[in-house]
Short mmCIF file of C-alpha atoms in Angstrom, two decimals:
data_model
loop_
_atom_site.label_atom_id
_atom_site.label_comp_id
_atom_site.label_asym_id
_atom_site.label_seq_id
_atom_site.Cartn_x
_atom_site.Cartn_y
_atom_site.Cartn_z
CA UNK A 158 -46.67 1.01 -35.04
CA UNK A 159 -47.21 -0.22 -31.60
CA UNK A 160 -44.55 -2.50 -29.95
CA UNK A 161 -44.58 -4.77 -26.68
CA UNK A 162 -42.60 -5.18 -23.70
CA UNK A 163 -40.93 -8.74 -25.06
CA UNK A 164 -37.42 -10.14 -25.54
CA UNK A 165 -36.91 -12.75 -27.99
CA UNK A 166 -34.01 -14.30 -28.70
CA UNK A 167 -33.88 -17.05 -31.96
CA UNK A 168 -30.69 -18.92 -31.55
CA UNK A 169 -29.17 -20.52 -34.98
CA UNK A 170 -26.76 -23.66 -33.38
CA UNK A 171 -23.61 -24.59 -35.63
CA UNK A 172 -21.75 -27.50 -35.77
CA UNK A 173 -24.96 -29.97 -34.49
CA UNK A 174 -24.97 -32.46 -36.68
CA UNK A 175 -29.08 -33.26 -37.76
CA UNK A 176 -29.14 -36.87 -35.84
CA UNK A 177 -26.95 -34.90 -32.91
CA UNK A 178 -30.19 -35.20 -30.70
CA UNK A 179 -28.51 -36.02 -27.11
CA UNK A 180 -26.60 -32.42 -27.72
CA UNK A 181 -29.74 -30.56 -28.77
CA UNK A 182 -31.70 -31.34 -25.81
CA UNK A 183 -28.44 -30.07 -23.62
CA UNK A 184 -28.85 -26.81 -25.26
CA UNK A 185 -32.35 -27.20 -24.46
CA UNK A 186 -31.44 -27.61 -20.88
CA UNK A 187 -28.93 -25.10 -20.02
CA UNK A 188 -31.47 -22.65 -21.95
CA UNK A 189 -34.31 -23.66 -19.56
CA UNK A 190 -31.91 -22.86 -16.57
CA UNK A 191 -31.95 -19.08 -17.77
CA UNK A 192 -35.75 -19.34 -19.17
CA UNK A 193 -39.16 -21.58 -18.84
CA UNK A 194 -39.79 -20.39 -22.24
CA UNK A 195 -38.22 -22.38 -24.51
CA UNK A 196 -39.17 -23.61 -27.91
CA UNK A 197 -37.45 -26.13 -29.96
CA UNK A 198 -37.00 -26.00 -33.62
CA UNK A 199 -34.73 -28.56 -34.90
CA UNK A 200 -32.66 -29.87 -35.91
CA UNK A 201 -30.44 -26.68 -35.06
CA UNK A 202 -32.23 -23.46 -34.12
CA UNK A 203 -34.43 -22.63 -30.68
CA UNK A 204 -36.52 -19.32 -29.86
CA UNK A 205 -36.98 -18.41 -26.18
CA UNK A 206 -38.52 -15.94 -24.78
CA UNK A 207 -36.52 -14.12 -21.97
CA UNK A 208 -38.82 -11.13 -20.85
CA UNK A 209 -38.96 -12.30 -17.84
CA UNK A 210 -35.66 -13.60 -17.11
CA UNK A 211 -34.15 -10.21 -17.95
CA UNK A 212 -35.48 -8.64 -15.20
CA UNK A 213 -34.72 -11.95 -12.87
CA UNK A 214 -31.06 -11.48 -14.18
CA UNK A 215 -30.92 -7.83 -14.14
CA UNK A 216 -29.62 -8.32 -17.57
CA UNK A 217 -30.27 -6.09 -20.89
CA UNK A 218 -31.24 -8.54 -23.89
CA UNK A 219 -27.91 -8.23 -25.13
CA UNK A 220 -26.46 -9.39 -21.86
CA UNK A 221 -28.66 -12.18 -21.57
CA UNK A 222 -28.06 -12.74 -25.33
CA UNK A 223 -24.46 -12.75 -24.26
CA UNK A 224 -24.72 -15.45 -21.41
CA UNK A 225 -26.71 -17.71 -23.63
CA UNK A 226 -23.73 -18.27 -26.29
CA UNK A 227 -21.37 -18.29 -23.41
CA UNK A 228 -23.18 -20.76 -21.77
CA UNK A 229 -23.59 -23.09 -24.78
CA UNK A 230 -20.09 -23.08 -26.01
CA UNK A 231 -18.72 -23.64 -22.77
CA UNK A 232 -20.82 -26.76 -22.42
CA UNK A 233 -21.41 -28.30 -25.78
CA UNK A 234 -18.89 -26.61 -27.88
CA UNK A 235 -21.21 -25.14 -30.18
CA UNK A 236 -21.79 -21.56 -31.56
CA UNK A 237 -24.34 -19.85 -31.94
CA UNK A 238 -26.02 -16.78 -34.06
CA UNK A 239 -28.35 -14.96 -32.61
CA UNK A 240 -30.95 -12.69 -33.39
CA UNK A 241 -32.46 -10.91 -30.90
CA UNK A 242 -36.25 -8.22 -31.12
CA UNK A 243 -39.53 -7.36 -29.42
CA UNK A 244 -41.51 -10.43 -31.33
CA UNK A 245 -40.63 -13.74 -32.88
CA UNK A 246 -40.66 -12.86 -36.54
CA UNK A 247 -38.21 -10.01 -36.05
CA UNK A 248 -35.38 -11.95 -33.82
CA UNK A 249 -35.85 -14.59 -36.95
CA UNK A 250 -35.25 -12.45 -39.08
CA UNK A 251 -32.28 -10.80 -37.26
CA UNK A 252 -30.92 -13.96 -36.87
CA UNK A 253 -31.43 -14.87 -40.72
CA UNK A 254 -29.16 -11.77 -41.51
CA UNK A 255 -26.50 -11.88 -38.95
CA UNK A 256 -22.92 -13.63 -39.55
CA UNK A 257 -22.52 -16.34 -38.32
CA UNK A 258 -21.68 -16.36 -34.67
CA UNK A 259 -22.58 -12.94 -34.11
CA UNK A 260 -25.44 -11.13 -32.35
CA UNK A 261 -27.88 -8.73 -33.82
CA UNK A 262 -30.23 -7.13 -31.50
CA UNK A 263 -33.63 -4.98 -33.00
CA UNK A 264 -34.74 -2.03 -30.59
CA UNK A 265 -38.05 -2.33 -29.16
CA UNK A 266 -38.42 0.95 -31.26
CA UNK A 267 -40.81 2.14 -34.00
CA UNK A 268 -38.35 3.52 -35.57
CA UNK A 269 -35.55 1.18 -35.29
CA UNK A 270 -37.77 -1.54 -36.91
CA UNK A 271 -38.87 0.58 -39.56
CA UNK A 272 -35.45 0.68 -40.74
CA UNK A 273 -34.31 -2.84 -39.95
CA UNK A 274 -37.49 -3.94 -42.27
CA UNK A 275 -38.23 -1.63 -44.91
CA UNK A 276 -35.39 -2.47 -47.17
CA UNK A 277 -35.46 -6.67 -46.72
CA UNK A 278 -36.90 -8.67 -49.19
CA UNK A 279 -40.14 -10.29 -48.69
CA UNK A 280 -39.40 -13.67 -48.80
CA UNK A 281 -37.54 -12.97 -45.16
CA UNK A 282 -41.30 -12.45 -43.52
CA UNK A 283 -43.17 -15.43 -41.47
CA UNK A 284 -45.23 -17.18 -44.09
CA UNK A 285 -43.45 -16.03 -47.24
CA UNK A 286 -42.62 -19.40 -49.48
CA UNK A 287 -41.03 -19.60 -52.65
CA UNK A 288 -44.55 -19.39 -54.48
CA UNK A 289 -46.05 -16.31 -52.40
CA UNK A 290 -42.57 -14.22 -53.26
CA UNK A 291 -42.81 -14.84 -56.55
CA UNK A 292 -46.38 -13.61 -56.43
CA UNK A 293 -45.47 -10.44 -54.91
CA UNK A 294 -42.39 -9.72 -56.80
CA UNK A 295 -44.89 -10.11 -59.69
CA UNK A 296 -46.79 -7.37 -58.47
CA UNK A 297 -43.65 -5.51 -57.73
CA UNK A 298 -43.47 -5.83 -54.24
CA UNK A 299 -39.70 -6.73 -53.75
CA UNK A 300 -39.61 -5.28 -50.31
CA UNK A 301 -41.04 -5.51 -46.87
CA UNK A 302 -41.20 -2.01 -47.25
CA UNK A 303 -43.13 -2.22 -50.61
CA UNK A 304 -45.66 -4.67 -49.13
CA UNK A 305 -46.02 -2.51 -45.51
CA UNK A 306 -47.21 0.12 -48.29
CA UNK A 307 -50.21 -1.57 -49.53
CA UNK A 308 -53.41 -1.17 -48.01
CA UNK A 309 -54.55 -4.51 -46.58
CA UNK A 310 -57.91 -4.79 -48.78
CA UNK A 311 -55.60 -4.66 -51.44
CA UNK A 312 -53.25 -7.46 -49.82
CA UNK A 313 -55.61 -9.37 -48.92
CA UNK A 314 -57.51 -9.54 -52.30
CA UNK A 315 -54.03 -10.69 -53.91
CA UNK A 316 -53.24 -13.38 -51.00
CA UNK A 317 -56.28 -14.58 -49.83
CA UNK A 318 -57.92 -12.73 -46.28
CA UNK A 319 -55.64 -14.65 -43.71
CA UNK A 320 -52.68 -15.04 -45.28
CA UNK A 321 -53.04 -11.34 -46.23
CA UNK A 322 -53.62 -10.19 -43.02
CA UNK A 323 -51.06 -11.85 -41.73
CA UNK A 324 -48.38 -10.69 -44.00
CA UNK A 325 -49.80 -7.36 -43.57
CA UNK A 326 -48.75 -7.36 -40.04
CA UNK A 327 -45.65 -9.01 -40.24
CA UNK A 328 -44.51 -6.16 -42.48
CA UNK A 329 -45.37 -3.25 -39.86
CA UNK A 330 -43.70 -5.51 -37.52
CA UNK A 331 -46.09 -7.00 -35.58
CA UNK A 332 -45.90 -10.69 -34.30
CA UNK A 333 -48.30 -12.19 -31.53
CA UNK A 334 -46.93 -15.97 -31.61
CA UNK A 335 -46.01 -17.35 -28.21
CA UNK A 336 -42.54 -19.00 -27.46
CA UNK A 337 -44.29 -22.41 -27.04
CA UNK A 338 -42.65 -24.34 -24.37
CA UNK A 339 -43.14 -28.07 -25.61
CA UNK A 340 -40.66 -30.79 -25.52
CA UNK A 341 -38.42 -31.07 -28.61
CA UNK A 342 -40.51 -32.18 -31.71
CA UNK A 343 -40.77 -35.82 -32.31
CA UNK A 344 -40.95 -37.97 -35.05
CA UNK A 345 -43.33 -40.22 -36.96
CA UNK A 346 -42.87 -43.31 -39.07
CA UNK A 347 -44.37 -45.90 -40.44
CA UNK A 348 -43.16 -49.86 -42.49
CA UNK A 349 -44.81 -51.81 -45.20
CA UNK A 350 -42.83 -55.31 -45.24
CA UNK A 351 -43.43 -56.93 -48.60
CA UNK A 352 -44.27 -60.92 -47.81
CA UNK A 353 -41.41 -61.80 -50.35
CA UNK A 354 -38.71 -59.78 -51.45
CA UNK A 355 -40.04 -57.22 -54.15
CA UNK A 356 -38.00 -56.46 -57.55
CA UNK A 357 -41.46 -54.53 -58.60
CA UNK A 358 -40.96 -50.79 -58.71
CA UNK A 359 -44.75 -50.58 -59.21
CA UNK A 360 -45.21 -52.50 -55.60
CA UNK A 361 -42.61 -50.17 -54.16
CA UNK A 362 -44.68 -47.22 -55.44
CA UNK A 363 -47.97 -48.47 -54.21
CA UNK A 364 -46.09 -49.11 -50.31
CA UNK A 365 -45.31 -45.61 -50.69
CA UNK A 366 -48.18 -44.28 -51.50
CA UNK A 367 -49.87 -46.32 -48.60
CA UNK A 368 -47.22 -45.35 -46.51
CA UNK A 369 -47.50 -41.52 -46.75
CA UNK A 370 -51.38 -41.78 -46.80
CA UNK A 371 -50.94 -43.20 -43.36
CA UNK A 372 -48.47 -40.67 -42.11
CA UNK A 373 -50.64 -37.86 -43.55
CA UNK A 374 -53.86 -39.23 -41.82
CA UNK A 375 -51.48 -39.14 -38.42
CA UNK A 376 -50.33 -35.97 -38.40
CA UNK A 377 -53.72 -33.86 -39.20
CA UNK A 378 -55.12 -35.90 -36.70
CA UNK A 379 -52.64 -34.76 -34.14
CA UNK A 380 -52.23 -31.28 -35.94
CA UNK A 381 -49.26 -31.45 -36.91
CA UNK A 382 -47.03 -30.85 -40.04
CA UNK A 383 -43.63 -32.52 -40.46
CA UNK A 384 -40.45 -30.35 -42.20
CA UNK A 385 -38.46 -33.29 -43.61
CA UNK A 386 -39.07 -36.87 -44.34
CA UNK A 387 -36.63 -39.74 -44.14
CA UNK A 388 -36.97 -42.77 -46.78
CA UNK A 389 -35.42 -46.54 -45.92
CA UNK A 390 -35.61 -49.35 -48.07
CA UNK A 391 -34.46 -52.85 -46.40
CA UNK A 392 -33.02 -55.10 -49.08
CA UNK A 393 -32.73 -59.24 -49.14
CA UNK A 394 -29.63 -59.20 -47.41
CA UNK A 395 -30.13 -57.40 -44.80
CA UNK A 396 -28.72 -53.83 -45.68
CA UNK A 397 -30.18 -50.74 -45.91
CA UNK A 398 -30.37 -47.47 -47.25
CA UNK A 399 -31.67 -44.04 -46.25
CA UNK A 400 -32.43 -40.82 -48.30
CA UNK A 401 -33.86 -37.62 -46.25
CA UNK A 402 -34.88 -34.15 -47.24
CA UNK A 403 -36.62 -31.10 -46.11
CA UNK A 404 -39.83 -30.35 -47.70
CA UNK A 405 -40.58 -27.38 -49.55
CA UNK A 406 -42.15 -26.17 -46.61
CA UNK A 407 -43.82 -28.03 -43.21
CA UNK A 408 -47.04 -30.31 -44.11
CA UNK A 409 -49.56 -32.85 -43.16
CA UNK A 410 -50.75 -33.40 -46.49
CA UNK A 411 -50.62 -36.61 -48.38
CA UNK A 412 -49.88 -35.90 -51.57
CA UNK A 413 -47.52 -33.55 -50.76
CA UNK A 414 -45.70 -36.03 -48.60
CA UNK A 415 -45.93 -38.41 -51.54
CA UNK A 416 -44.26 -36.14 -54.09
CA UNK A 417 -41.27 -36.32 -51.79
CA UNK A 418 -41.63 -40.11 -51.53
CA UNK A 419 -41.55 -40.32 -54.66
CA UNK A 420 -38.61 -38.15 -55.50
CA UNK A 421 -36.50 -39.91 -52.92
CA UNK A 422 -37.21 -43.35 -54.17
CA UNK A 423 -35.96 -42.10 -57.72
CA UNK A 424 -32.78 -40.91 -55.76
CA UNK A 425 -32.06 -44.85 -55.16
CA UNK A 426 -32.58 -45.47 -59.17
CA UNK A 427 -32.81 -49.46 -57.54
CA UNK A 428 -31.73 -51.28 -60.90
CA UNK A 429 -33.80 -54.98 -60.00
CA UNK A 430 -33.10 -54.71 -56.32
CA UNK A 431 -34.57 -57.22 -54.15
CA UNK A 432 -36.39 -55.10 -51.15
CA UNK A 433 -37.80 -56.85 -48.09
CA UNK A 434 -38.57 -53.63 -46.66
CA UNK A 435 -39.90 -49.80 -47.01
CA UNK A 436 -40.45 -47.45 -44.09
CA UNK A 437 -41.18 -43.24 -44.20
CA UNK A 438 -40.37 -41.54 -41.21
CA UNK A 439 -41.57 -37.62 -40.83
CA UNK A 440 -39.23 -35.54 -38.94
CA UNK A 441 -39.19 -32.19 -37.37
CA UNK A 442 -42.76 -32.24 -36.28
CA UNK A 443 -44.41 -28.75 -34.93
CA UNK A 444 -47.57 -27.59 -34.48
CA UNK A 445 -49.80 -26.85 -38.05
CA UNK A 446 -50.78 -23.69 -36.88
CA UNK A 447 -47.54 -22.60 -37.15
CA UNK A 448 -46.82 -24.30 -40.55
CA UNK A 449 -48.56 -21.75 -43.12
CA UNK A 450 -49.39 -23.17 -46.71
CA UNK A 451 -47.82 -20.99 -49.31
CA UNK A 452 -49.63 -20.57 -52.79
CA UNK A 453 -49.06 -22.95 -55.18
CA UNK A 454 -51.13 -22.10 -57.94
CA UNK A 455 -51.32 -25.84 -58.97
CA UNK A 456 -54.71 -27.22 -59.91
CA UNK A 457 -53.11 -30.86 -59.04
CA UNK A 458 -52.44 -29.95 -55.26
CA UNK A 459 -55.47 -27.61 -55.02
CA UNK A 460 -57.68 -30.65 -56.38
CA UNK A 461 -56.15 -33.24 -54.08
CA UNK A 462 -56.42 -31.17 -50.94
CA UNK A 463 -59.73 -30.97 -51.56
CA UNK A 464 -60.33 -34.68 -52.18
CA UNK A 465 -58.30 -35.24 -48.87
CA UNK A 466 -60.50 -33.05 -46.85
CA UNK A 467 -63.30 -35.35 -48.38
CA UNK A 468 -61.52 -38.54 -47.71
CA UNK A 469 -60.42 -37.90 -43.72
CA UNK A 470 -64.22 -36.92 -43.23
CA UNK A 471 -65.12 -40.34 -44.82
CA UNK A 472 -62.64 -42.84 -42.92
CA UNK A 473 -64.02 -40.34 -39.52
CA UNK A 474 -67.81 -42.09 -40.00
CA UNK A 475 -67.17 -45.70 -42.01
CA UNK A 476 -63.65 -46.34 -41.12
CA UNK A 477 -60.13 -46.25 -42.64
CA UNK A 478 -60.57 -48.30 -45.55
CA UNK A 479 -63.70 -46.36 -46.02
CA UNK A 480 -61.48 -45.02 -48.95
CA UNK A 481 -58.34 -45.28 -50.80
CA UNK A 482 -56.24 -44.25 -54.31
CA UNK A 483 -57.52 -46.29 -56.99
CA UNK A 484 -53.93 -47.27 -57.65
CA UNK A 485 -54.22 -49.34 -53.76
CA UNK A 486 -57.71 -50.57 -54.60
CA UNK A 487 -56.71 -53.76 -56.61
CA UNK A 488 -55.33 -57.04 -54.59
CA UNK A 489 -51.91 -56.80 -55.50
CA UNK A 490 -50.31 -60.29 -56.39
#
């Protein structure tokens, strides 16, 4: 096992509440005063990368580690856990394990992270969703230590040659990702105003389904994949009401965003509610090279990924209405 020169630190906040944004992006600042390197990942966690500034400081990582929650208590209140390691997939998963408001710090030793890993469960490693655990605890690989046993062929033969790979090299501890220094993720949304009040749950299906086809198209175009999604429905009178919630894991694909659509709509159970009114909005936006899909082993989402792929190459050469659900083909009423 080879490791680098790095210090990471991953930095859980608590107490931020999710729409708390004006106190996130003061963390964000007082952490750029100590590092360039800073990487938001909201609503409430934030990697930098403070290599450099330990040697600016004159600070070990644990001193630096130290200043960091000194610094953001003292000036937003908040505490912090923090995991601290030679990559970003180790001070994650430091920071996953660690009390809350404590520090945990992994030696840039082979050693050291031989013994922090080996006995963690898989479903702590980069990349690891609820359907790729299963399907290693199926093949009776409970533990990182199991999987960093298994020659990658074999790995990679199970999971597919990337994802293999990957996981294959998370296990021995290795982790090349950069601490991206972009601004703090943004959001995306989009409306569908019905031209009279609609009591149709059909018609608030088919706005939803136009709505997340839209926000899907969006976000592969910009490569990006959202983490949560927001739902508000506008009634008659003027009132509103929101439903959010985090997705099974980040994504910029339709149908996936629909299923969520769909499930928070049924949260509302509207009982012949008049709604003027639907919009989506997809939060906690990141880059979708750094949103891995897990394996679903469901023909439905395998089939419609495919079909998208087809579809986004269509509306590229004959335009956006180039083609559509069937359900959104008919003029509705």
């Amino acid at each position: 096992m080879t490791t680098t020169d790095r210090s990471i630190l991953h930095i859980h906040l608590h107490g931020l509440a999710p729409a708390d944004t004006e106190r996130y992006e003061q963390v964000l600042t007082l952490l750029r005063d100590i590092t360039p390197a800073v990487q938001a990942l909201p609503p409430d966690a934030v990697v930098i990368d403070i290599t450099g500034a330990r040697r600016y400081f004159g600070q070990s990582t644990e001193g630096l580690a130290h200043l960091v929650r000194l610094r953001v208590t003292a000036y937003t209140g908040l505490h912090t856990t923090i995991g601290a390691g030679p990559n970003r997939g180790l001070a994650a998963m430091a920071a996953a394990v660690t009390p809350p408001g404590e520090l945990r710090t992994i030696a840039d030793d082979p050693a050291a992270i031989r013994s922090f890993l080996r006995p963690r469960p898989v479903g702590l490693l980069h990349g690891v969703g609820p359907a790729t655990a299963k399907t290693l605890t199926l093949h009776g690989l409970h533990t990182i230590g199991n999987l960093a046993d298994v020659p990658l062929l074999t790995l990679q033969r199970l999971l597919g040659i990337s994802l293999g790979r990957a996981l294959h090299e998370a296990a021995h501890g290795h982790d090349n990702r950069p601490v991206l220094a972009e601004p703090i993720a943004q959001s995306v949304s989009a409306e569908h105003r019905f031209t009279t009040d609609e009591l149709d749950p059909v018609e608030h299906h088919r706005a939803l389904l136009t709505l997340t086809g839209h926000l899907g198209a969006v976000l592969r175009a910009d490569r990006k994949a959202a983490e949560a999604m927001a739902l508000t429905v506008r009634y008659a009178d003027g009132s509103t009401t929101t439903r959010s919630r985090t997705l099974p894991e980040a994504t910029a694909h339709s149908f996936l965003l629909t299923r969520t659509a769909y499930d928070l709509y049924a949260t509302l159970s509207l009982q012949r509610a008049r709604v003027r009114a639907i919009s989506l909005r997809a939060q906690g936006l990141r880059a979708a090279g750094e949103a891995p899909r897990q394996l679903t082993f469901d023909p439905d989402v395998d089939r419609s990924l495919v079909i998208e792929a087809v579809a986004d190459e269509a509306r590229r050469r004959y335009g956006n209405d180039a083609i559509k659900p069937a359900s959104l083909a008919y003029t509705p009423r």
